[in-house]
Amino acid sequence: MADGGYSTRDNIEKMAERGIDFLGSMGREELPSGTTAPQRLPPSAFIYQAETNRYVCPEGKLLRPQGRYHNKKKRGLMAYWYEAKFSDCAACLRKPECCPENQRRGRGVIRRVENPAIQAFREKMAGAEAQAQYRRRGRVVEFCHAWIKSKLGLRQFHVRGLRKVQSELLWACLTYNLQHWIRLSKLLPASTAS
């Protein structure tokens, strides 16, 4: 379980590769919006034909594939670019509402395709069971993180190297667990404590 800062596409893919059931919150802003400027023909007005890998505009003209690109910041999201011929758009009656600023090129549309691991993660996190489990994270995890930061002052590591950092974190967690155990043992009645 991780909060939104750690629920990146890269982490989700790595967890899926290792077979780890990962729960987290992935921001909605990463979803392809499909919106366009006001008073313009939206991308949803164009129909994608999977069998021929092209789009058809509302006037029946074709938008052919021009290439694809990987977004390095959004790993796992592939974008495919489709564009109409300029000659088709220049003579079109709907040009003022579709692509008035295009003076040398035809209308373009981007088709975004999520990695299957990301799609599966989104579907899982949309379910009620995953949401209920994720809500428990705050009660279980956030308090101990806040305690370690405030009581132990561990906002950053004081050593370098993975082994040393692991040791420092182990000591911090051990200290938290001992403090928690001492606090809970004081709450027990005297008869059950002995």
PDB file of C-alpha atoms in Angstrom:
ATOM      1  CA  MET A   1       0.000   0.000   0.000  1.00  0.00           C
ATOM      2  CA  ALA A   2       1.305   3.440  -0.871  1.00  0.00           C
ATOM      3  CA  ASP A   3       0.007   6.981  -1.114  1.00  0.00           C
ATOM      4  CA  GLY A   4      -0.308   8.940  -4.351  1.00  0.00           C
ATOM      5  CA  GLY A   5       3.312  10.066  -4.398  1.00  0.00           C
ATOM      6  CA  TYR A   6       4.494   6.472  -4.782  1.00  0.00           C
ATOM      7  CA  SER A   7       1.706   5.250  -7.065  1.00  0.00           C
ATOM      8  CA  THR A   8       3.588   6.027 -10.254  1.00  0.00           C
ATOM      9  CA  ARG A   9       3.217   4.153 -13.521  1.00  0.00           C
ATOM     10  CA  ASP A  10       6.739   2.796 -13.113  1.00  0.00           C
ATOM     11  CA  ASN A  11       6.046   1.444  -9.611  1.00  0.00           C
ATOM     12  CA  ILE A  12       2.718  -0.063 -10.658  1.00  0.00           C
ATOM     13  CA  GLU A  13       4.374  -1.887 -13.566  1.00  0.00           C
ATOM     14  CA  LYS A  14       7.208  -3.173 -11.375  1.00  0.00           C
ATOM     15  CA  MET A  15       4.761  -4.440  -8.754  1.00  0.00           C
ATOM     16  CA  ALA A  16       2.731  -6.202 -11.462  1.00  0.00           C
ATOM     17  CA  GLU A  17       5.896  -7.836 -12.867  1.00  0.00           C
ATOM     18  CA  ARG A  18       6.744  -9.187  -9.410  1.00  0.00           C
ATOM     19  CA  GLY A  19       3.192 -10.382  -8.754  1.00  0.00           C
ATOM     20  CA  ILE A  20       2.663  -8.009  -5.810  1.00  0.00           C
ATOM     21  CA  ASP A  21      -0.909  -6.941  -5.040  1.00  0.00           C
ATOM     22  CA  PHE A  22      -0.360  -3.184  -4.904  1.00  0.00           C
ATOM     23  CA  LEU A  23      -2.876  -0.647  -3.628  1.00  0.00           C
ATOM     24  CA  GLY A  24      -2.463   3.079  -4.136  1.00  0.00           C
ATOM     25  CA  SER A  25      -4.113   6.215  -5.423  1.00  0.00           C
ATOM     26  CA  MET A  26      -3.259   7.240  -8.943  1.00  0.00           C
ATOM     27  CA  GLY A  27      -4.269  10.789  -9.793  1.00  0.00           C
ATOM     28  CA  ARG A  28      -7.131  11.344 -12.195  1.00  0.00           C
ATOM     29  CA  GLU A  29      -5.152  14.044 -14.001  1.00  0.00           C
ATOM     30  CA  GLU A  30      -3.139  11.275 -15.620  1.00  0.00           C
ATOM     31  CA  LEU A  31      -6.205   9.967 -17.398  1.00  0.00           C
ATOM     32  CA  PRO A  32      -6.492  11.056 -21.015  1.00  0.00           C
ATOM     33  CA  SER A  33      -9.105  13.799 -20.991  1.00  0.00           C
ATOM     34  CA  GLY A  34     -10.102  13.981 -24.657  1.00  0.00           C
ATOM     35  CA  THR A  35     -11.072  17.629 -24.278  1.00  0.00           C
ATOM     36  CA  THR A  36     -10.312  20.477 -26.624  1.00  0.00           C
ATOM     37  CA  ALA A  37     -10.681  24.258 -26.787  1.00  0.00           C
ATOM     38  CA  PRO A  38     -14.205  25.695 -26.335  1.00  0.00           C
ATOM     39  CA  GLN A  39     -16.345  25.926 -29.474  1.00  0.00           C
ATOM     40  CA  ARG A  40     -14.105  23.366 -31.210  1.00  0.00           C
ATOM     41  CA  LEU A  41     -14.897  19.911 -32.483  1.00  0.00           C
ATOM     42  CA  PRO A  42     -13.742  17.512 -29.704  1.00  0.00           C
ATOM     43  CA  PRO A  43     -11.630  14.394 -30.350  1.00  0.00           C
ATOM     44  CA  SER A  44     -14.637  12.276 -29.364  1.00  0.00           C
ATOM     45  CA  ALA A  45     -16.327  13.402 -32.620  1.00  0.00           C
ATOM     46  CA  PHE A  46     -13.762  11.347 -34.555  1.00  0.00           C
ATOM     47  CA  ILE A  47     -14.413   7.611 -34.857  1.00  0.00           C
ATOM     48  CA  TYR A  48     -11.483   5.230 -34.444  1.00  0.00           C
ATOM     49  CA  GLN A  49     -11.424   2.195 -36.748  1.00  0.00           C
ATOM     50  CA  ALA A  50      -9.231  -0.412 -35.059  1.00  0.00           C
ATOM     51  CA  GLU A  51      -9.192  -2.809 -38.031  1.00  0.00           C
ATOM     52  CA  THR A  52      -7.598  -0.197 -40.316  1.00  0.00           C
ATOM     53  CA  ASN A  53      -5.853   1.823 -37.562  1.00  0.00           C
ATOM     54  CA  ARG A  54      -7.247   5.189 -38.573  1.00  0.00           C
ATOM     55  CA  TYR A  55      -9.805   7.784 -37.563  1.00  0.00           C
ATOM     56  CA  VAL A  56     -12.744   9.063 -39.577  1.00  0.00           C
ATOM     57  CA  CYS A  57     -13.831  12.675 -39.126  1.00  0.00           C
ATOM     58  CA  PRO A  58     -17.521  13.705 -39.011  1.00  0.00           C
ATOM     59  CA  GLU A  59     -17.288  14.628 -42.707  1.00  0.00           C
ATOM     60  CA  GLY A  60     -16.012  11.150 -43.650  1.00  0.00           C
ATOM     61  CA  LYS A  61     -12.362  12.095 -44.278  1.00  0.00           C
ATOM     62  CA  LEU A  62      -9.588   9.838 -42.994  1.00  0.00           C
ATOM     63  CA  LEU A  63      -6.954  10.647 -40.385  1.00  0.00           C
ATOM     64  CA  ARG A  64      -3.986   8.332 -40.938  1.00  0.00           C
ATOM     65  CA  PRO A  65      -1.359   7.263 -38.384  1.00  0.00           C
ATOM     66  CA  GLN A  66       1.677   9.528 -38.286  1.00  0.00           C
ATOM     67  CA  GLY A  67       3.666   7.848 -35.547  1.00  0.00           C
ATOM     68  CA  ARG A  68       3.789   7.162 -31.842  1.00  0.00           C
ATOM     69  CA  TYR A  69       5.702   8.431 -28.879  1.00  0.00           C
ATOM     70  CA  HIS A  70       6.441   7.437 -25.310  1.00  0.00           C
ATOM     71  CA  ASN A  71       5.998  10.042 -22.632  1.00  0.00           C
ATOM     72  CA  LYS A  72       9.030   9.629 -20.370  1.00  0.00           C
ATOM     73  CA  LYS A  73       7.217  11.259 -17.453  1.00  0.00           C
ATOM     74  CA  LYS A  74       4.194   9.001 -17.875  1.00  0.00           C
ATOM     75  CA  ARG A  75       5.812   5.655 -18.495  1.00  0.00           C
ATOM     76  CA  GLY A  76       3.262   3.053 -19.565  1.00  0.00           C
ATOM     77  CA  LEU A  77       1.216   5.525 -21.597  1.00  0.00           C
ATOM     78  CA  MET A  78       1.656   5.255 -25.348  1.00  0.00           C
ATOM     79  CA  ALA A  79       0.356   8.024 -27.612  1.00  0.00           C
ATOM     80  CA  TYR A  80      -0.413   7.583 -31.291  1.00  0.00           C
ATOM     81  CA  TRP A  81      -0.781  10.595 -33.592  1.00  0.00           C
ATOM     82  CA  TYR A  82      -3.280  10.644 -36.483  1.00  0.00           C
ATOM     83  CA  GLU A  83      -3.580  13.438 -39.009  1.00  0.00           C
ATOM     84  CA  ALA A  84      -5.825  14.304 -41.967  1.00  0.00           C
ATOM     85  CA  LYS A  85      -4.509  15.564 -45.284  1.00  0.00           C
ATOM     86  CA  PHE A  86      -4.365  19.353 -45.477  1.00  0.00           C
ATOM     87  CA  SER A  87      -6.249  19.270 -48.793  1.00  0.00           C
ATOM     88  CA  ASP A  88      -9.164  17.476 -47.076  1.00  0.00           C
ATOM     89  CA  CYS A  89      -9.305  20.015 -44.232  1.00  0.00           C
ATOM     90  CA  ALA A  90      -8.777  23.152 -46.348  1.00  0.00           C
ATOM     91  CA  ALA A  91     -11.915  22.547 -48.429  1.00  0.00           C
ATOM     92  CA  CYS A  92     -14.039  21.289 -45.498  1.00  0.00           C
ATOM     93  CA  LEU A  93     -17.116  23.293 -44.451  1.00  0.00           C
ATOM     94  CA  ARG A  94     -16.470  22.432 -40.774  1.00  0.00           C
ATOM     95  CA  LYS A  95     -12.897  23.792 -40.756  1.00  0.00           C
ATOM     96  CA  PRO A  96     -13.851  26.910 -38.698  1.00  0.00           C
ATOM     97  CA  GLU A  97     -15.112  24.709 -35.848  1.00  0.00           C
ATOM     98  CA  CYS A  98     -12.589  21.896 -36.296  1.00  0.00           C
ATOM     99  CA  CYS A  99      -9.132  23.339 -36.949  1.00  0.00           C
ATOM    100  CA  PRO A 100      -9.189  27.041 -37.932  1.00  0.00           C
ATOM    101  CA  GLU A 101      -5.581  27.630 -36.827  1.00  0.00           C
ATOM    102  CA  ASN A 102      -4.176  24.914 -39.096  1.00  0.00           C
ATOM    103  CA  GLN A 103      -2.776  26.684 -42.154  1.00  0.00           C
ATOM    104  CA  ARG A 104      -0.384  24.001 -43.419  1.00  0.00           C
ATOM    105  CA  ARG A 105      -1.548  20.759 -41.854  1.00  0.00           C
ATOM    106  CA  GLY A 106      -4.764  18.831 -41.432  1.00  0.00           C
ATOM    107  CA  ARG A 107      -6.580  18.135 -38.172  1.00  0.00           C
ATOM    108  CA  GLY A 108      -4.727  15.883 -35.761  1.00  0.00           C
ATOM    109  CA  VAL A 109      -6.014  13.534 -33.067  1.00  0.00           C
ATOM    110  CA  ILE A 110      -4.051  11.700 -30.375  1.00  0.00           C
ATOM    111  CA  ARG A 111      -5.040   8.205 -29.260  1.00  0.00           C
ATOM    112  CA  ARG A 112      -3.641   7.257 -25.869  1.00  0.00           C
ATOM    113  CA  VAL A 113      -3.223   3.613 -24.892  1.00  0.00           C
ATOM    114  CA  GLU A 114      -2.499   2.558 -21.316  1.00  0.00           C
ATOM    115  CA  ASN A 115      -0.218  -0.324 -20.452  1.00  0.00           C
ATOM    116  CA  PRO A 116      -2.293  -3.416 -19.452  1.00  0.00           C
ATOM    117  CA  ALA A 117      -0.789  -3.348 -15.931  1.00  0.00           C
ATOM    118  CA  ILE A 118      -1.935   0.263 -15.470  1.00  0.00           C
ATOM    119  CA  GLN A 119      -5.411  -0.531 -16.805  1.00  0.00           C
ATOM    120  CA  ALA A 120      -5.726  -3.495 -14.430  1.00  0.00           C
ATOM    121  CA  PHE A 121      -4.570  -1.308 -11.517  1.00  0.00           C
ATOM    122  CA  ARG A 122      -7.151   1.395 -12.325  1.00  0.00           C
ATOM    123  CA  GLU A 123      -9.936  -1.209 -12.577  1.00  0.00           C
ATOM    124  CA  LYS A 124      -8.897  -2.830  -9.295  1.00  0.00           C
ATOM    125  CA  MET A 125      -8.726   0.502  -7.455  1.00  0.00           C
ATOM    126  CA  ALA A 126     -12.190   1.468  -8.759  1.00  0.00           C
ATOM    127  CA  GLY A 127     -13.661  -1.521  -6.891  1.00  0.00           C
ATOM    128  CA  ALA A 128     -15.266  -1.206  -3.448  1.00  0.00           C
ATOM    129  CA  GLU A 129     -13.015  -3.850  -1.820  1.00  0.00           C
ATOM    130  CA  ALA A 130      -9.764  -2.139  -2.858  1.00  0.00           C
ATOM    131  CA  GLN A 131     -11.118   1.239  -1.748  1.00  0.00           C
ATOM    132  CA  ALA A 132     -12.060  -0.155   1.677  1.00  0.00           C
ATOM    133  CA  GLN A 133      -8.595  -1.681   2.124  1.00  0.00           C
ATOM    134  CA  TYR A 134      -6.911   1.528   0.994  1.00  0.00           C
ATOM    135  CA  ARG A 135      -8.912   3.638   3.468  1.00  0.00           C
ATOM    136  CA  ARG A 136      -7.448   1.541   6.316  1.00  0.00           C
ATOM    137  CA  ARG A 137      -3.969   2.739   5.321  1.00  0.00           C
ATOM    138  CA  GLY A 138      -4.396   6.091   7.055  1.00  0.00           C
ATOM    139  CA  ARG A 139      -5.191   4.565  10.444  1.00  0.00           C
ATOM    140  CA  VAL A 140      -2.435   1.990  10.268  1.00  0.00           C
ATOM    141  CA  VAL A 141       0.463   3.789   8.615  1.00  0.00           C
ATOM    142  CA  GLU A 142       0.170   7.538   8.921  1.00  0.00           C
ATOM    143  CA  PHE A 143       0.407   7.703  12.717  1.00  0.00           C
ATOM    144  CA  CYS A 144       3.681   5.770  12.934  1.00  0.00           C
ATOM    145  CA  HIS A 145       5.211   7.862  10.132  1.00  0.00           C
ATOM    146  CA  ALA A 146       4.201  11.055  11.912  1.00  0.00           C
ATOM    147  CA  TRP A 147       5.528   9.712  15.250  1.00  0.00           C
ATOM    148  CA  ILE A 148       8.904   8.762  13.755  1.00  0.00           C
ATOM    149  CA  LYS A 149       9.181  12.193  12.110  1.00  0.00           C
ATOM    150  CA  SER A 150       8.133  14.247  15.135  1.00  0.00           C
ATOM    151  CA  LYS A 151       9.400  12.232  18.131  1.00  0.00           C
ATOM    152  CA  LEU A 152      12.600  10.853  16.610  1.00  0.00           C
ATOM    153  CA  GLY A 153      13.236  13.763  14.249  1.00  0.00           C
ATOM    154  CA  LEU A 154      13.858  11.356  11.376  1.00  0.00           C
ATOM    155  CA  ARG A 155      12.900  13.573   8.450  1.00  0.00           C
ATOM    156  CA  GLN A 156      15.964  12.551   6.492  1.00  0.00           C
ATOM    157  CA  PHE A 157      18.614   9.920   6.972  1.00  0.00           C
ATOM    158  CA  HIS A 158      21.804  10.846   8.783  1.00  0.00           C
ATOM    159  CA  VAL A 159      23.986   8.263   7.029  1.00  0.00           C
ATOM    160  CA  ARG A 160      24.864   7.270   3.465  1.00  0.00           C
ATOM    161  CA  GLY A 161      24.695   3.903   1.802  1.00  0.00           C
ATOM    162  CA  LEU A 162      21.836   1.437   1.561  1.00  0.00           C
ATOM    163  CA  ARG A 163      22.996  -0.795   4.431  1.00  0.00           C
ATOM    164  CA  LYS A 164      23.471   2.120   6.811  1.00  0.00           C
ATOM    165  CA  VAL A 165      20.116   3.622   5.872  1.00  0.00           C
ATOM    166  CA  GLN A 166      18.443   0.243   6.413  1.00  0.00           C
ATOM    167  CA  SER A 167      20.047   0.047   9.864  1.00  0.00           C
ATOM    168  CA  GLU A 168      18.921   3.559  10.787  1.00  0.00           C
ATOM    169  CA  LEU A 169      15.376   2.800   9.646  1.00  0.00           C
ATOM    170  CA  LEU A 170      15.390  -0.513  11.511  1.00  0.00           C
ATOM    171  CA  TRP A 171      16.379   1.273  14.735  1.00  0.00           C
ATOM    172  CA  ALA A 172      13.655   3.871  14.208  1.00  0.00           C
ATOM    173  CA  CYS A 173      10.995   1.202  13.649  1.00  0.00           C
ATOM    174  CA  LEU A 174      12.238  -0.823  16.618  1.00  0.00           C
ATOM    175  CA  THR A 175      12.074   2.279  18.821  1.00  0.00           C
ATOM    176  CA  TYR A 176       8.520   2.991  17.667  1.00  0.00           C
ATOM    177  CA  ASN A 177       7.418  -0.605  18.306  1.00  0.00           C
ATOM    178  CA  LEU A 178       8.981  -0.660  21.788  1.00  0.00           C
ATOM    179  CA  GLN A 179       7.369   2.653  22.712  1.00  0.00           C
ATOM    180  CA  HIS A 180       4.042   1.382  21.409  1.00  0.00           C
ATOM    181  CA  TRP A 181       4.394  -1.880  23.364  1.00  0.00           C
ATOM    182  CA  ILE A 182       5.246   0.026  26.593  1.00  0.00           C
ATOM    183  CA  ARG A 183       2.255   2.311  26.117  1.00  0.00           C
ATOM    184  CA  LEU A 184      -0.113  -0.599  25.490  1.00  0.00           C
ATOM    185  CA  SER A 185       1.236  -2.638  28.424  1.00  0.00           C
ATOM    186  CA  LYS A 186       0.420   0.275  30.778  1.00  0.00           C
ATOM    187  CA  LEU A 187      -3.185   0.150  29.600  1.00  0.00           C
ATOM    188  CA  LEU A 188      -3.593  -3.522  30.563  1.00  0.00           C
ATOM    189  CA  PRO A 189      -5.077  -4.225  33.989  1.00  0.00           C
ATOM    190  CA  ALA A 190      -2.530  -5.290  36.617  1.00  0.00           C
ATOM    191  CA  SER A 191      -4.029  -8.797  36.938  1.00  0.00           C
ATOM    192  CA  THR A 192      -3.529  -9.637  33.240  1.00  0.00           C
ATOM    193  CA  ALA A 193      -0.080  -8.050  33.074  1.00  0.00           C
ATOM    194  CA  SER A 194       1.474 -10.531  35.532  1.00  0.00           C
TER     195      SER A 194
END
